[in-house]
Amino acid sequence: MLNMTDVKPLATFFFSHGSPRTLVDETDTTRFAQKIGEYARAQGVTGIVWMAAHWETHENKIEISSSPRPGKDIVSFVPPEMLKWYEEYQINSSPALAERCHEKLKDAGFNVSLNEEAIWHQDVMIPIRWMYPDFRESPPMTIISVNGRFDPWFHLQVGLALRALRHDKILLIGTGGGVHNLYTVSWHRMLLYQDTLTRTRPVDPDLAGFGASMRECVVKNAGPHMGRALARLLAHPHFLQCNPSPEHFLPMVYAAGGCSTWEDADGEEYVNVFGGENWEMDTQLNVNFAFGLQKEDTIFSAFREQERNATVSRLVESVH
């Protein structure tokens, strides 16, 4: 009989879902989602537990989607063929997986309940589109809500409570955003031309600096240090400028929580990976990460090489 200690735990992931145009515009972000799908197939993934920014519960509660046939929210600014895919996609929602997560979180002391009425939003449908465009290939999935008190340590503990699922080939994925301030984005090009990628003004240095802080918290830390570093970013001097409401950031903390033990800090075996980024509407930064990836992994090697090259470039610029 195979011992759990013989099974290498899966990596966990954070994906920035971006605007609805992320359903159709190919970027480093969408390529990262495709690689998650490739990784899931290679690893024989048996399920996915999402934490989704667009579902928020109040007081001290969290909820888990448990309907076998959940509804979907509307989507706009995409061509008719993508709208047709979105509307016809059959979600492989798993009440059994939802119940399993419910029991683990309840045993860990969380005020958690199942929700059979929860609607699945585009923040989950967007990565699914790139990971599993054919619904018949999708593994069973469920969604956990973000808690509206926005306590980063709470969300870190949610990920930690579900960490053992990684040994059973179940992916923990947070979907949200790195810099998500809808008060400052340039809406006009999306509204007029369905274009979010064309830049109309220079990158704000404060937003870029916060993006660099996120990368450093992830790639320069591991295990408990990495989880704590991300949670402390809510006190970053530019956090409110980047995320006036933290619900899009906290799924990143959840995913990190699933890799926040000392076992995950084994630098000889595991590595945290920056999964690329892209800007939309001038001020929205879509940033992506893999946590606790085995060092021998080759699926994300292009992203690792890209980050190494970028690090060298930054060092050279600092010298000059």
Tab-separated table of C-alpha atoms in Angstrom:
chain	number	residue	atom	x	y	z
A	1	MET	CA	0.000	0.000	0.000
A	2	LEU	CA	1.348	3.429	-0.965
A	3	ASN	CA	2.126	5.644	1.995
A	4	MET	CA	1.020	9.300	1.781
A	5	THR	CA	4.595	10.356	2.468
A	6	ASP	CA	5.591	8.610	-0.781
A	7	VAL	CA	3.200	10.802	-2.795
A	8	LYS	CA	4.684	14.129	-3.765
A	9	PRO	CA	2.176	16.922	-3.091
A	10	LEU	CA	0.926	18.924	-6.041
A	11	ALA	CA	1.875	22.549	-6.477
A	12	THR	CA	-0.776	25.192	-5.796
A	13	PHE	CA	-1.489	28.115	-8.110
A	14	PHE	CA	-2.645	31.697	-8.259
A	15	PHE	CA	-4.120	32.935	-11.532
A	16	SER	CA	-5.137	36.523	-12.325
A	17	HIS	CA	-8.369	36.234	-14.279
A	18	GLY	CA	-8.201	39.782	-15.636
A	19	SER	CA	-10.994	41.373	-17.648
A	20	PRO	CA	-13.508	39.377	-19.731
A	21	ARG	CA	-11.114	39.843	-22.651
A	22	THR	CA	-8.825	37.282	-20.984
A	23	LEU	CA	-11.217	34.720	-22.459
A	24	VAL	CA	-9.872	35.550	-25.930
A	25	ASP	CA	-6.639	37.607	-25.778
A	26	GLU	CA	-3.504	35.462	-25.600
A	27	THR	CA	-0.937	36.743	-23.093
A	28	ASP	CA	1.614	35.368	-20.627
A	29	THR	CA	-1.331	35.029	-18.239
A	30	THR	CA	-3.341	32.787	-20.568
A	31	ARG	CA	-0.232	30.782	-21.417
A	32	PHE	CA	0.249	30.192	-17.688
A	33	ALA	CA	-3.310	28.846	-17.427
A	34	GLN	CA	-2.639	26.496	-20.338
A	35	LYS	CA	0.441	25.245	-18.509
A	36	ILE	CA	-1.615	24.602	-15.374
A	37	GLY	CA	-3.891	22.436	-17.514
A	38	GLU	CA	-0.874	20.620	-18.950
A	39	TYR	CA	0.510	20.119	-15.435
A	40	ALA	CA	-2.857	18.809	-14.202
A	41	ARG	CA	-3.011	16.208	-16.963
A	42	ALA	CA	0.587	15.133	-16.406
A	43	GLN	CA	-0.006	14.751	-12.666
A	44	GLY	CA	-3.321	12.916	-13.005
A	45	VAL	CA	-5.258	15.547	-11.088
A	46	THR	CA	-8.492	14.239	-9.552
A	47	GLY	CA	-10.098	17.553	-8.567
A	48	ILE	CA	-9.729	21.325	-8.240
A	49	VAL	CA	-10.682	23.510	-5.277
A	50	TRP	CA	-10.918	27.140	-6.346
A	51	MET	CA	-11.087	30.231	-4.181
A	52	ALA	CA	-12.830	32.897	-6.251
A	53	ALA	CA	-12.594	36.659	-5.778
A	54	HIS	CA	-16.092	37.329	-7.126
A	55	TRP	CA	-17.822	35.348	-4.371
A	56	GLU	CA	-17.727	37.034	-0.977
A	57	THR	CA	-19.415	35.978	2.270
A	58	HIS	CA	-19.983	38.130	5.350
A	59	GLU	CA	-19.247	38.001	9.078
A	60	ASN	CA	-16.848	35.149	9.855
A	61	LYS	CA	-18.338	32.711	7.353
A	62	ILE	CA	-17.109	30.939	4.261
A	63	GLU	CA	-19.214	28.905	1.865
A	64	ILE	CA	-18.538	26.141	-0.637
A	65	SER	CA	-20.394	25.643	-3.911
A	66	SER	CA	-22.188	22.295	-3.794
A	67	SER	CA	-24.653	22.294	-6.693
A	68	PRO	CA	-24.064	19.594	-9.325
A	69	ARG	CA	-25.344	22.006	-12.009
A	70	PRO	CA	-24.432	25.556	-10.980
A	71	GLY	CA	-25.494	28.592	-12.973
A	72	LYS	CA	-23.042	31.068	-14.505
A	73	ASP	CA	-22.956	34.860	-14.458
A	74	ILE	CA	-23.060	36.877	-17.660
A	75	VAL	CA	-19.996	37.879	-19.649
A	76	SER	CA	-19.480	40.722	-22.134
A	77	PHE	CA	-16.897	42.275	-24.490
A	78	VAL	CA	-16.171	38.943	-26.176
A	79	PRO	CA	-17.045	37.760	-29.723
A	80	PRO	CA	-20.185	35.675	-30.335
A	81	GLU	CA	-18.297	32.386	-30.673
A	82	MET	CA	-16.730	32.840	-27.234
A	83	LEU	CA	-20.059	33.869	-25.749
A	84	LYS	CA	-21.540	30.664	-27.162
A	85	TRP	CA	-18.729	28.587	-25.597
A	86	TYR	CA	-19.247	30.326	-22.251
A	87	GLU	CA	-23.010	29.775	-22.201
A	88	GLU	CA	-22.858	26.141	-23.327
A	89	TYR	CA	-19.947	24.989	-21.160
A	90	GLN	CA	-21.017	22.241	-18.741
A	91	ILE	CA	-19.252	22.762	-15.408
A	92	ASN	CA	-18.014	19.585	-13.743
A	93	SER	CA	-19.111	20.712	-10.297
A	94	SER	CA	-18.680	18.093	-7.580
A	95	PRO	CA	-20.909	18.034	-4.471
A	96	ALA	CA	-18.716	15.195	-3.143
A	97	LEU	CA	-15.571	17.337	-3.352
A	98	ALA	CA	-17.452	20.242	-1.776
A	99	GLU	CA	-18.500	17.996	1.122
A	100	ARG	CA	-14.931	16.795	1.575
A	101	CYS	CA	-13.654	20.376	1.799
A	102	HIS	CA	-16.515	21.230	4.145
A	103	GLU	CA	-15.520	18.499	6.570
A	104	LYS	CA	-11.854	19.488	6.545
A	105	LEU	CA	-12.602	23.155	7.145
A	106	LYS	CA	-15.197	22.367	9.801
A	107	ASP	CA	-12.715	20.128	11.617
A	108	ALA	CA	-10.202	22.997	11.467
A	109	GLY	CA	-12.676	25.256	13.308
A	110	PHE	CA	-14.062	27.348	10.444
A	111	ASN	CA	-17.649	28.570	10.274
A	112	VAL	CA	-18.297	26.932	6.914
A	113	SER	CA	-21.421	25.811	5.062
A	114	LEU	CA	-22.404	24.352	1.703
A	115	ASN	CA	-24.257	26.539	-0.806
A	116	GLU	CA	-26.330	24.868	-3.525
A	117	GLU	CA	-27.351	28.227	-5.056
A	118	ALA	CA	-23.897	29.704	-5.707
A	119	ILE	CA	-23.333	31.088	-9.202
A	120	TRP	CA	-19.993	30.398	-10.895
A	121	HIS	CA	-18.481	33.639	-12.136
A	122	GLN	CA	-16.126	34.508	-14.960
A	123	ASP	CA	-13.192	34.636	-12.509
A	124	VAL	CA	-13.279	30.819	-12.571
A	125	MET	CA	-14.623	30.330	-16.085
A	126	ILE	CA	-11.703	32.290	-17.585
A	127	PRO	CA	-8.914	29.963	-16.363
A	128	ILE	CA	-11.131	26.943	-17.106
A	129	ARG	CA	-11.405	28.153	-20.719
A	130	TRP	CA	-7.600	27.883	-21.116
A	131	MET	CA	-7.080	24.807	-18.948
A	132	TYR	CA	-10.024	22.687	-20.106
A	133	PRO	CA	-11.698	24.195	-23.194
A	134	ASP	CA	-13.512	20.869	-23.649
A	135	PHE	CA	-15.712	20.291	-20.590
A	136	ARG	CA	-15.438	16.521	-21.070
A	137	GLU	CA	-11.769	16.705	-20.012
A	138	SER	CA	-12.381	18.677	-16.824
A	139	PRO	CA	-11.876	17.032	-13.418
A	140	PRO	CA	-14.442	17.518	-10.622
A	141	MET	CA	-14.331	21.016	-9.124
A	142	THR	CA	-15.748	23.215	-6.390
A	143	ILE	CA	-15.390	26.847	-5.259
A	144	ILE	CA	-14.738	28.408	-1.849
A	145	SER	CA	-15.827	31.974	-1.138
A	146	VAL	CA	-13.618	34.822	0.034
A	147	ASN	CA	-14.485	36.047	3.526
A	148	GLY	CA	-15.624	39.684	3.576
A	149	ARG	CA	-13.649	40.631	6.666
A	150	PHE	CA	-10.587	40.460	4.406
A	151	ASP	CA	-8.270	39.039	7.069
A	152	PRO	CA	-5.201	37.659	5.233
A	153	TRP	CA	-4.289	35.315	8.094
A	154	PHE	CA	-7.781	33.791	7.930
A	155	HIS	CA	-7.344	32.996	4.229
A	156	LEU	CA	-3.844	31.671	4.822
A	157	GLN	CA	-5.319	29.220	7.327
A	158	VAL	CA	-8.018	28.130	4.865
A	159	GLY	CA	-5.325	27.060	2.422
A	160	LEU	CA	-3.350	25.379	5.190
A	161	ALA	CA	-6.433	23.427	6.334
A	162	LEU	CA	-6.818	21.996	2.819
A	163	ARG	CA	-3.116	21.361	2.258
A	164	ALA	CA	-3.447	17.582	2.676
A	165	LEU	CA	-5.619	17.438	-0.464
A	166	ARG	CA	-2.462	18.070	-2.477
A	167	HIS	CA	-1.327	14.522	-1.639
A	168	ASP	CA	-4.554	13.210	-3.201
A	169	LYS	CA	-3.893	14.911	-6.543
A	170	ILE	CA	-6.331	17.746	-5.861
A	171	LEU	CA	-5.283	21.202	-7.036
A	172	LEU	CA	-5.748	24.299	-4.876
A	173	ILE	CA	-6.093	27.359	-7.122
A	174	GLY	CA	-6.858	30.958	-6.205
A	175	THR	CA	-8.253	33.246	-8.899
A	176	GLY	CA	-8.161	37.019	-8.487
A	177	GLY	CA	-5.704	39.740	-9.429
A	178	GLY	CA	-2.422	41.338	-8.426
A	179	VAL	CA	-3.344	45.007	-8.937
A	180	HIS	CA	-7.102	45.413	-9.255
A	181	ASN	CA	-8.370	48.963	-8.830
A	182	LEU	CA	-11.427	49.523	-11.006
A	183	TYR	CA	-11.495	53.209	-10.021
A	184	THR	CA	-8.279	53.943	-11.920
A	185	VAL	CA	-8.387	51.678	-14.995
A	186	SER	CA	-8.835	53.138	-18.488
A	187	TRP	CA	-12.248	51.834	-19.499
A	188	HIS	CA	-12.607	53.637	-22.811
A	189	ARG	CA	-10.666	51.274	-25.078
A	190	MET	CA	-12.515	48.214	-23.783
A	191	LEU	CA	-15.908	49.925	-24.081
A	192	LEU	CA	-15.251	51.333	-27.548
A	193	TYR	CA	-12.939	48.770	-29.142
A	194	GLN	CA	-12.965	45.661	-26.897
A	195	ASP	CA	-9.249	46.311	-26.370
A	196	THR	CA	-7.657	46.102	-22.915
A	197	LEU	CA	-4.014	45.515	-23.851
A	198	THR	CA	-3.122	48.775	-25.634
A	199	ARG	CA	-1.399	51.114	-23.191
A	200	THR	CA	-2.454	54.770	-23.225
A	201	ARG	CA	-0.160	56.057	-20.467
A	202	PRO	CA	3.099	54.994	-18.773
A	203	VAL	CA	3.166	52.361	-16.043
A	204	ASP	CA	2.593	53.912	-12.640
A	205	PRO	CA	5.805	53.350	-10.619
A	206	ASP	CA	3.882	52.695	-7.396
A	207	LEU	CA	1.871	49.923	-9.057
A	208	ALA	CA	4.996	48.458	-10.643
A	209	GLY	CA	6.705	48.580	-7.256
A	210	PHE	CA	3.882	46.646	-5.642
A	211	GLY	CA	4.100	44.091	-8.451
A	212	ALA	CA	7.799	43.667	-7.692
A	213	SER	CA	6.976	43.210	-4.000
A	214	MET	CA	4.588	40.378	-4.810
A	215	ARG	CA	7.234	38.608	-6.898
A	216	GLU	CA	9.870	38.975	-4.201
A	217	CYS	CA	7.546	37.693	-1.467
A	218	VAL	CA	6.960	34.548	-3.510
A	219	VAL	CA	10.262	33.717	-5.214
A	220	LYS	CA	12.553	34.813	-2.359
A	221	ASN	CA	10.665	32.982	0.385
A	222	ALA	CA	9.315	29.506	1.038
A	223	GLY	CA	6.982	27.688	3.405
A	224	PRO	CA	5.733	29.705	6.403
A	225	HIS	CA	7.942	32.664	5.475
A	226	MET	CA	6.337	32.948	2.053
A	227	GLY	CA	2.777	32.803	3.396
A	228	ARG	CA	3.501	35.407	6.035
A	229	ALA	CA	5.251	37.672	3.518
A	230	LEU	CA	2.188	37.752	1.262
A	231	ALA	CA	-0.195	38.280	4.187
A	232	ARG	CA	1.872	41.255	5.345
A	233	LEU	CA	1.510	42.898	1.934
A	234	LEU	CA	-1.877	44.225	3.037
A	235	ALA	CA	0.199	46.687	5.100
A	236	HIS	CA	2.307	47.683	2.060
A	237	PRO	CA	2.297	51.498	1.589
A	238	HIS	CA	0.785	51.133	-1.891
A	239	PHE	CA	-1.654	48.299	-1.187
A	240	LEU	CA	-4.810	50.450	-1.030
A	241	GLN	CA	-3.788	52.239	-4.208
A	242	CYS	CA	-3.435	48.846	-5.903
A	243	ASN	CA	-6.340	47.004	-4.270
A	244	PRO	CA	-8.815	49.330	-2.507
A	245	SER	CA	-10.871	46.206	-1.776
A	246	PRO	CA	-8.685	43.144	-1.072
A	247	GLU	CA	-10.985	40.380	-2.357
A	248	HIS	CA	-8.919	39.894	-5.532
A	249	PHE	CA	-5.661	39.596	-3.593
A	250	LEU	CA	-6.785	37.118	-0.916
A	251	PRO	CA	-7.094	34.066	-3.235
A	252	MET	CA	-3.322	34.454	-3.702
A	253	VAL	CA	-2.900	34.164	0.066
A	254	TYR	CA	-5.172	31.090	0.070
A	255	ALA	CA	-3.056	29.362	-2.577
A	256	ALA	CA	0.103	30.255	-0.652
A	257	GLY	CA	-1.479	28.849	2.514
A	258	GLY	CA	-1.624	25.443	0.875
A	259	CYS	CA	2.200	25.566	0.655
A	260	SER	CA	3.029	27.198	3.973
A	261	THR	CA	4.509	24.413	6.103
A	262	TRP	CA	8.170	23.718	6.822
A	263	GLU	CA	7.954	20.701	4.516
A	264	ASP	CA	7.160	23.124	1.690
A	265	ALA	CA	10.243	25.151	2.595
A	266	ASP	CA	12.567	22.381	1.410
A	267	GLY	CA	14.542	24.345	-1.155
A	268	GLU	CA	16.248	21.211	-2.399
A	269	GLU	CA	12.957	19.788	-3.632
A	270	TYR	CA	10.453	22.619	-4.130
A	271	VAL	CA	10.466	26.062	-5.703
A	272	ASN	CA	7.977	28.924	-6.028
A	273	VAL	CA	7.639	30.229	-9.585
A	274	PHE	CA	6.600	33.577	-11.030
A	275	GLY	CA	4.181	32.676	-13.811
A	276	GLY	CA	4.352	35.838	-15.888
A	277	GLU	CA	2.139	38.903	-15.953
A	278	ASN	CA	0.361	41.348	-18.229
A	279	TRP	CA	-1.180	44.792	-17.870
A	280	GLU	CA	-4.725	45.620	-18.906
A	281	MET	CA	-6.477	48.990	-19.142
A	282	ASP	CA	-3.252	50.747	-18.049
A	283	THR	CA	-3.437	50.021	-14.298
A	284	GLN	CA	-4.663	46.436	-13.878
A	285	LEU	CA	-1.786	44.014	-13.329
A	286	ASN	CA	-2.497	40.334	-13.891
A	287	VAL	CA	0.208	38.383	-12.067
A	288	ASN	CA	0.510	34.604	-11.677
A	289	PHE	CA	2.357	32.195	-9.394
A	290	ALA	CA	3.011	28.508	-8.795
A	291	PHE	CA	3.733	27.559	-5.175
A	292	GLY	CA	5.544	24.404	-4.065
A	293	LEU	CA	6.468	23.245	-7.552
A	294	GLN	CA	8.896	20.326	-7.684
A	295	LYS	CA	12.296	21.492	-8.871
A	296	GLU	CA	12.427	18.722	-11.454
A	297	ASP	CA	9.317	20.085	-13.184
A	298	THR	CA	9.818	21.044	-16.831
A	299	ILE	CA	6.314	22.248	-17.724
A	300	PHE	CA	6.911	25.698	-16.217
A	301	SER	CA	10.576	25.889	-17.203
A	302	ALA	CA	9.953	28.713	-19.706
A	303	PHE	CA	8.508	30.901	-16.948
A	304	ARG	CA	11.422	30.088	-14.655
A	305	GLU	CA	13.909	31.011	-17.376
A	306	GLN	CA	11.998	34.209	-18.129
A	307	GLU	CA	12.188	35.246	-14.470
A	308	ARG	CA	15.912	34.448	-14.290
A	309	ASN	CA	16.539	36.632	-17.337
A	310	ALA	CA	14.424	39.432	-15.904
A	311	THR	CA	16.341	39.249	-12.614
A	312	VAL	CA	19.652	39.559	-14.448
A	313	SER	CA	18.310	42.544	-16.409
A	314	ARG	CA	17.193	44.266	-13.215
A	315	LEU	CA	20.618	43.717	-11.650
A	316	VAL	CA	22.341	45.162	-14.706
A	317	GLU	CA	20.031	48.199	-14.691
A	318	SER	CA	20.741	48.786	-10.987
A	319	VAL	CA	24.492	48.823	-11.672
A	320	HIS	CA	24.113	51.390	-14.431
